[in-house]
XYZ file of C-alpha atoms in Angstrom:
376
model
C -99.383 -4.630 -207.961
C -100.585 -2.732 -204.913
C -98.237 0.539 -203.870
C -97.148 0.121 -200.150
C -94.697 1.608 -198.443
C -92.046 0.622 -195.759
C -90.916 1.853 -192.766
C -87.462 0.382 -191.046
C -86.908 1.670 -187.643
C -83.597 1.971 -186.605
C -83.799 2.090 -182.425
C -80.360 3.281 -181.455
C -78.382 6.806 -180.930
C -75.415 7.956 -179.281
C -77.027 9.556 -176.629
C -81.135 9.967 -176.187
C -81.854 13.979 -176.546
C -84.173 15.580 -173.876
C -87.420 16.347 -175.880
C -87.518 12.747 -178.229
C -90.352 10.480 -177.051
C -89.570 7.996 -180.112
C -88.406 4.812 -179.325
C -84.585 4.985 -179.231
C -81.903 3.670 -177.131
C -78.745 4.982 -176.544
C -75.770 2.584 -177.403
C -74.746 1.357 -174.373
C -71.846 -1.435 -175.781
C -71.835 -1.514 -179.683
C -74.740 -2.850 -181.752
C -74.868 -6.591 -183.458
C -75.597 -4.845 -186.779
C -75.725 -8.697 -188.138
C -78.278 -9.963 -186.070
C -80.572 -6.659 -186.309
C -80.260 -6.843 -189.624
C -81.341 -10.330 -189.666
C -84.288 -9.292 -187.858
C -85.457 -7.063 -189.832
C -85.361 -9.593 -192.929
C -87.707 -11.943 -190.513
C -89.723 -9.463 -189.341
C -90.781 -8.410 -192.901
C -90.685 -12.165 -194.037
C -93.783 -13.059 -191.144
C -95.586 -10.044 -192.253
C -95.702 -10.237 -195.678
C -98.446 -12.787 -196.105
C -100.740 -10.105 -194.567
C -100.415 -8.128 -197.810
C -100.080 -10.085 -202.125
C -99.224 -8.647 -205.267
C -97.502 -5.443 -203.735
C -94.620 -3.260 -205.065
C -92.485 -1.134 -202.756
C -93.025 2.644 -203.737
C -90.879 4.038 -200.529
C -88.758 3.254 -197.933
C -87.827 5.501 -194.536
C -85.288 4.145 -192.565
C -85.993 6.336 -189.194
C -85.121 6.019 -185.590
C -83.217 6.120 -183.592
C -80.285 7.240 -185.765
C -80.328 4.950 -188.571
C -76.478 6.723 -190.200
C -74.915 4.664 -186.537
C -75.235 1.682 -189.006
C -72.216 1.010 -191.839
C -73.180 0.942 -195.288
C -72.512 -2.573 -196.064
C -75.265 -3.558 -193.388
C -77.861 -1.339 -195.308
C -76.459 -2.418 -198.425
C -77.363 -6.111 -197.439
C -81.099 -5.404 -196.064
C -81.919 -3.541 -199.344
C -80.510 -6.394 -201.342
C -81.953 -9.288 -199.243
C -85.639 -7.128 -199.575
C -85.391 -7.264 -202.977
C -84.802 -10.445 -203.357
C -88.223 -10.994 -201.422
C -90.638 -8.454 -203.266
C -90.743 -6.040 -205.983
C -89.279 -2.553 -205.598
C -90.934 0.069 -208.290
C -88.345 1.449 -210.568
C -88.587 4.903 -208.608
C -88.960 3.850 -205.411
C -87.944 6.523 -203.116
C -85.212 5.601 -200.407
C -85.219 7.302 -197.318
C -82.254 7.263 -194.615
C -82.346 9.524 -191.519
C -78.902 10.822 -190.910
C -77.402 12.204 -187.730
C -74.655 15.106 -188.622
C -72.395 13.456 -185.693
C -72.583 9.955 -187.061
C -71.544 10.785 -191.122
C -68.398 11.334 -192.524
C -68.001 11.417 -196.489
C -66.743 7.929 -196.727
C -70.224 6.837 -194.925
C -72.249 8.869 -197.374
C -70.722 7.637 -200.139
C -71.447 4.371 -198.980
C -75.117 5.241 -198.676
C -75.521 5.987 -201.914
C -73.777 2.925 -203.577
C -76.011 0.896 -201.457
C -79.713 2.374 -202.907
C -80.515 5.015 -200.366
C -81.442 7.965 -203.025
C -83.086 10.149 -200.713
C -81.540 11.918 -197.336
C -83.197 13.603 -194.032
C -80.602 15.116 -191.885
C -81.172 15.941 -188.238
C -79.905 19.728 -188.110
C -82.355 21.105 -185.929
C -80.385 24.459 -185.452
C -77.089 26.028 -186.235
C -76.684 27.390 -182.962
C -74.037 26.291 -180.081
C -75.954 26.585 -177.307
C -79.385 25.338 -178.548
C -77.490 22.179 -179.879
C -76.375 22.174 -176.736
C -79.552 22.470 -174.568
C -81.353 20.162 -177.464
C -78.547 17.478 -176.576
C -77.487 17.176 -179.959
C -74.096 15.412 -180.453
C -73.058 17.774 -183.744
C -72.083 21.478 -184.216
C -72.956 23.849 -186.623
C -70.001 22.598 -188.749
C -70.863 19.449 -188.309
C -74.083 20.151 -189.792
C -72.795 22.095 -192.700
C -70.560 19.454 -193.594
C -72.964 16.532 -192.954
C -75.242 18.660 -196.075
C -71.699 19.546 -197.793
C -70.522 15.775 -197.887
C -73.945 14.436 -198.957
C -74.011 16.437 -202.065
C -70.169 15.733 -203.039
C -71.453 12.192 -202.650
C -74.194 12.763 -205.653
C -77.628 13.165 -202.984
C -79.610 15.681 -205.488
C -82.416 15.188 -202.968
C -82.508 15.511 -199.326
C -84.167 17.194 -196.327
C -83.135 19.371 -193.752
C -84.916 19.435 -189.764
C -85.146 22.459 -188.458
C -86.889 23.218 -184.780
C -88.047 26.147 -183.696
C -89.488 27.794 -180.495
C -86.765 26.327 -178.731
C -85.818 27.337 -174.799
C -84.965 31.034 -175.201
C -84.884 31.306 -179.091
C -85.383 34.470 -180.292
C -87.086 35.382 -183.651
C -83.392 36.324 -185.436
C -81.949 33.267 -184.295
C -84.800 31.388 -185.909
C -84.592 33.164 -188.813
C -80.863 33.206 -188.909
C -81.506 29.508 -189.203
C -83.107 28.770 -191.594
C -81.072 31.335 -193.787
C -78.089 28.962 -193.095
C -80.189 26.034 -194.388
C -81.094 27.392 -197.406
C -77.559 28.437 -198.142
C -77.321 24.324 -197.943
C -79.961 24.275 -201.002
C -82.452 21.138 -199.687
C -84.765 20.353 -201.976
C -87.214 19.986 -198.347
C -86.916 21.452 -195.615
C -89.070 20.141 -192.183
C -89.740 22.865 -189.574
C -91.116 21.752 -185.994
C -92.117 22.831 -183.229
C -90.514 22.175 -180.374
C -93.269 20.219 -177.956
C -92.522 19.284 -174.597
C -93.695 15.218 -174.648
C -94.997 12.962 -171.827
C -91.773 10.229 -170.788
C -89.489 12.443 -171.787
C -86.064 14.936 -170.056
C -87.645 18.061 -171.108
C -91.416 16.617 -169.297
C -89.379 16.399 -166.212
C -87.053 19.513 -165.994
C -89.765 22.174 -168.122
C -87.672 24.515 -170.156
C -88.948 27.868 -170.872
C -90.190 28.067 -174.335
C -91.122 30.888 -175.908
C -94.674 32.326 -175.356
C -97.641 31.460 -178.264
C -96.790 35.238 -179.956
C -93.615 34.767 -180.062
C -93.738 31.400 -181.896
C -95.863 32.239 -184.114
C -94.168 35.166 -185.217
C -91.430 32.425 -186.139
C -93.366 30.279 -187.542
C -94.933 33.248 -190.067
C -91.335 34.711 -190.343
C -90.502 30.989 -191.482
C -92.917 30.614 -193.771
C -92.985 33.856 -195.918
C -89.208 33.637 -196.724
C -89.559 29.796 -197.113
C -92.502 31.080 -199.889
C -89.624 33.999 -201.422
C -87.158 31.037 -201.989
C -89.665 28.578 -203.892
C -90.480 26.349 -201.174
C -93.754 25.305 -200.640
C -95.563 23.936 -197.692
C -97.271 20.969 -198.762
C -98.386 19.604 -194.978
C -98.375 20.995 -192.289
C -94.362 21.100 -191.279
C -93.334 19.870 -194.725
C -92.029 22.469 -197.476
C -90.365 21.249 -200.550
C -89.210 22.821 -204.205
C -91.182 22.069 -206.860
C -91.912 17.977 -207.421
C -89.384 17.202 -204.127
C -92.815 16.267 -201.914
C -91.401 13.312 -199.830
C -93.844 10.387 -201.447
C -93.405 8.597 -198.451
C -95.058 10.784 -195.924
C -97.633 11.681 -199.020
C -98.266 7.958 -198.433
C -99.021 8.437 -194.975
C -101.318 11.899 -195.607
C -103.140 9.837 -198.080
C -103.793 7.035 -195.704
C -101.932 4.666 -197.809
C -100.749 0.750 -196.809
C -97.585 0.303 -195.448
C -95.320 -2.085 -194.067
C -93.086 -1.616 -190.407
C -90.569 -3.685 -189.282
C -87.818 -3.226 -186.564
C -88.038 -2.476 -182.876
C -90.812 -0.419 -181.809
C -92.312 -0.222 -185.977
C -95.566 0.363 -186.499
C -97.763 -0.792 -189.791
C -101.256 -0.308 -191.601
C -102.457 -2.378 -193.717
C -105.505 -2.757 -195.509
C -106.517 -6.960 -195.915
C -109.092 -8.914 -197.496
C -110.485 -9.328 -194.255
C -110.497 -5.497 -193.365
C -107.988 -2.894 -192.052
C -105.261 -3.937 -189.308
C -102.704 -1.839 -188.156
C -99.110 -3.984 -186.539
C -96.869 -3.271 -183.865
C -93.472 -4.663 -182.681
C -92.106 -4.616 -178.830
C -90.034 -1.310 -178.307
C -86.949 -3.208 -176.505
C -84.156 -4.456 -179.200
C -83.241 -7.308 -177.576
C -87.066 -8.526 -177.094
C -87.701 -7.385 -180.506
C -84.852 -9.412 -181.956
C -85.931 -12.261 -180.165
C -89.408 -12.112 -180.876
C -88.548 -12.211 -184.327
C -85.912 -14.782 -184.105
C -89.079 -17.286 -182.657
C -91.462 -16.377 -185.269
C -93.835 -14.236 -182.027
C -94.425 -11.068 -181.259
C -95.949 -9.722 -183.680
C -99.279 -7.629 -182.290
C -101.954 -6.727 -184.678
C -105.300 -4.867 -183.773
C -108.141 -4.754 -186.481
C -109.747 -1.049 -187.222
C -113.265 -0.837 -186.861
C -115.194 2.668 -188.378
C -114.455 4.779 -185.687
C -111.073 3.925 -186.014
C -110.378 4.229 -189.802
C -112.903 7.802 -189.869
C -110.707 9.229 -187.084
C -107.415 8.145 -188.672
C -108.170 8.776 -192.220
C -109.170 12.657 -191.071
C -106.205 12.586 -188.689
C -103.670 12.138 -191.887
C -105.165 13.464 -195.051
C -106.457 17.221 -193.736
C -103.202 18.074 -193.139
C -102.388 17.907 -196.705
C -102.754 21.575 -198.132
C -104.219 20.302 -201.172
C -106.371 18.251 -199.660
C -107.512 14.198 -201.561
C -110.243 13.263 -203.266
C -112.898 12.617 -201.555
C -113.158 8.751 -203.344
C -109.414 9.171 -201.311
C -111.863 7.455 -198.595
C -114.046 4.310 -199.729
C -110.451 3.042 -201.454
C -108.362 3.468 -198.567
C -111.294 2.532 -195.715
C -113.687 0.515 -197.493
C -116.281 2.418 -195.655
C -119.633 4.364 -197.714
C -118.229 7.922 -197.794
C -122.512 9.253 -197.500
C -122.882 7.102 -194.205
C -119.778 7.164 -192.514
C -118.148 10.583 -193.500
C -120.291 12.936 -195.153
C -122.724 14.301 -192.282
C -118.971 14.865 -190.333
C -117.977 16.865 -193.249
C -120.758 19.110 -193.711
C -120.501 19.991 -189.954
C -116.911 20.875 -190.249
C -117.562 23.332 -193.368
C -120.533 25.100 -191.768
C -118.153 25.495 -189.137
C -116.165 26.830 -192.033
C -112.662 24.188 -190.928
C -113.644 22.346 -194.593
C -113.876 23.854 -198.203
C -117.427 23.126 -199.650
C -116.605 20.952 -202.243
C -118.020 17.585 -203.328
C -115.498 15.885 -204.743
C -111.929 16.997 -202.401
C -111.516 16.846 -198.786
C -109.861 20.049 -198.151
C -108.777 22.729 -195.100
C -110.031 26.344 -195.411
C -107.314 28.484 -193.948
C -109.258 28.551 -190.802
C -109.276 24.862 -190.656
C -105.589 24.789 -191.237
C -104.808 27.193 -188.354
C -107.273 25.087 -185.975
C -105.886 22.137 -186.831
C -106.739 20.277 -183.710
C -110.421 21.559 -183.859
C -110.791 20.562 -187.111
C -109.942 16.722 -186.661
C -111.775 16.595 -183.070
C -114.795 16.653 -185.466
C -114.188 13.075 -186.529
C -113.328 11.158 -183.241
């Protein structure tokens, strides 16, 4: 059996926030959860001939605002999905919860129906950055939303935090993260706030703070992350000890993975090479795409493609892969495709010298963007 992992997107939210350039669509008059649903179980039914003999390792429901949806409809899409391919024992279960859309009820829910894994959308404690963020919760909200998950039995879940948000100042940063950790995640994502083509904040340009400033956050951030025995694993990912989320390690690694739902993207690697799949972004043409057995867009990698995308994911893993990491997940000779890139990156001094791991010097890691323009 071949590990793969699957991503659901969920395309709907209360109300679309001001810096999010993912597709989602802000409920306008209530949501079919049936027929989406239905979809979904299509969608992955006309792709799964792309890939045999796999076993689902993960699952991230994202969005959108996949907590708008009742339990019993995510209950039903896990059990139909098993019914059409095997789940490993451990699979990790992802659901992306909104604080404004949970209540303890719905969390309980969550859990009886297989999620075993939670990211919630926090992105500050404070009033008037929820505010300018267009976030539907407050801070209580928040706290409860992280309160109500753990009376529900979620021993593992993730916190977002932003930072270098319109007028933030270092304490307020600091002060939240402080309130997150009183919350005791097992992960904890911190961003930074980018200002995204298509978007509110593209239109209206908020004053951010300057490059000093954040990165005084971010290193702020970071050491007392460190103190209180979170480490940062990628390059906005920090988790305790053995709480890595193994799906975006599946992504890092340039592993295979399944998408389905409005918008979803997917990689997979066939028997007649790499392909990566995309659905439309509208619901209602996604739904009926999927409800004629169309729509389904695939583009095949070639090298350029797979070099630039494999160096794209895996050196922002701190660790670093294997450098065999490549020919399994590419198919592509590591001397002729990758190796006279690598040696230019590490006499540039972006790449450790070592044979056998692909891996960031500290300099690489702070030039991120440098380092991976090497490799287009």
């Amino acid at each position: 059996m071949k590990p793969v992992g699957l991503y659901i997107h969920f395309p709907w939210c209360v109300q679309k926030c001001p810096y999010c350039d993912f597709n989602s669509h802000a409920i306008q008059s209530g949501i079919d959860e049936g027929r989406y649903i239905q979809a979904l179980l299509n969608d992955f039914d006309q792709q799964q001939a792309l890939l045999s003999d796999t076993e689902i390792k993960t699952v991230f429901m994202g969005g959108g605002t996949p907590s708008v949806f009742s339990p019993q409809s995510i209950q039903t899409l896990l059990n139909e999905l098993k019914q059409r391919v095997d789940f490993a024992c451990d699979a990790e279960i992802t659901l992306e919860a909104n604080p404004g859309t949970t209540d303890q009820e719905k969390f309980d829910g969550f859990l009886e129906a297989g999620i075993n894994r939670l990211s919630i959308g926090v992105q500050s404690f404070q009033p008037a950055h929820l505010k300018k963020l267009g976030r539907i919760h407050s801070p209580n909200e928040a706290v409860n939303a992280a309160t109500h998950a753990k009376k529900s039995g979620f021993d593992n879940f993730n916190l977002d935090l932003m930072y270098a948000l319109p007028n933030q100042t270092l304490e307020e940063a600091l002060s939240d993260l402080e309130r997150a950790l009183e919350l005791k995640p097992t992960h904890l994502s911190h961003y930074q706030l980018t200002i995204e083509p298509n978007t509110e904040f593209w239109m209206t340009q908020p004053e951010l703070p300057d490059d000093d400033l954040a990165w005084d956050m971010l290193d702020a951030v970071q050491a007392r992350l460190l103190e209180s025995g979170f480490n940062q694993y990628e390059v906005s990912a920090y988790a305790q000890a053995g709480r890595a989320s193994k799906h975006n390690l599946n992504y890092w690694t340039y592993g295979d993975f399944y998408g389905i739902g409005a918008g979803a993207h997917g990689k997979m690697q066939t028997e007649s090479g790499t392909v990566r799949t995309r659905r439309a972004n509208s619901p209602e043409r996604y739904m009926s795409d999927v409800e004629q057995n169309k729509g389904l867009m695939q583009t095949d990698l070639g090298e350029k493609d797979l070099v630039f995308e494999f160096m794209l994911n895996t050196v922002r893993l701190k660790s670093g892969v294997p450098i065999e990491r490549f020919n399994e997940t590419t198919g592509l000779d590591i001397e002729t495709h990758l190796r006279p890139r690598l040696q230019k990156a590490i006499e540039k001094g972006l790449l450790k010298n070592d044979p056998t791991q692909i891996q960031s010097t500290p300099m690489g890691w702070n030039f991120m963007n440098n380092l991976q323009q090497l490799f287009i």
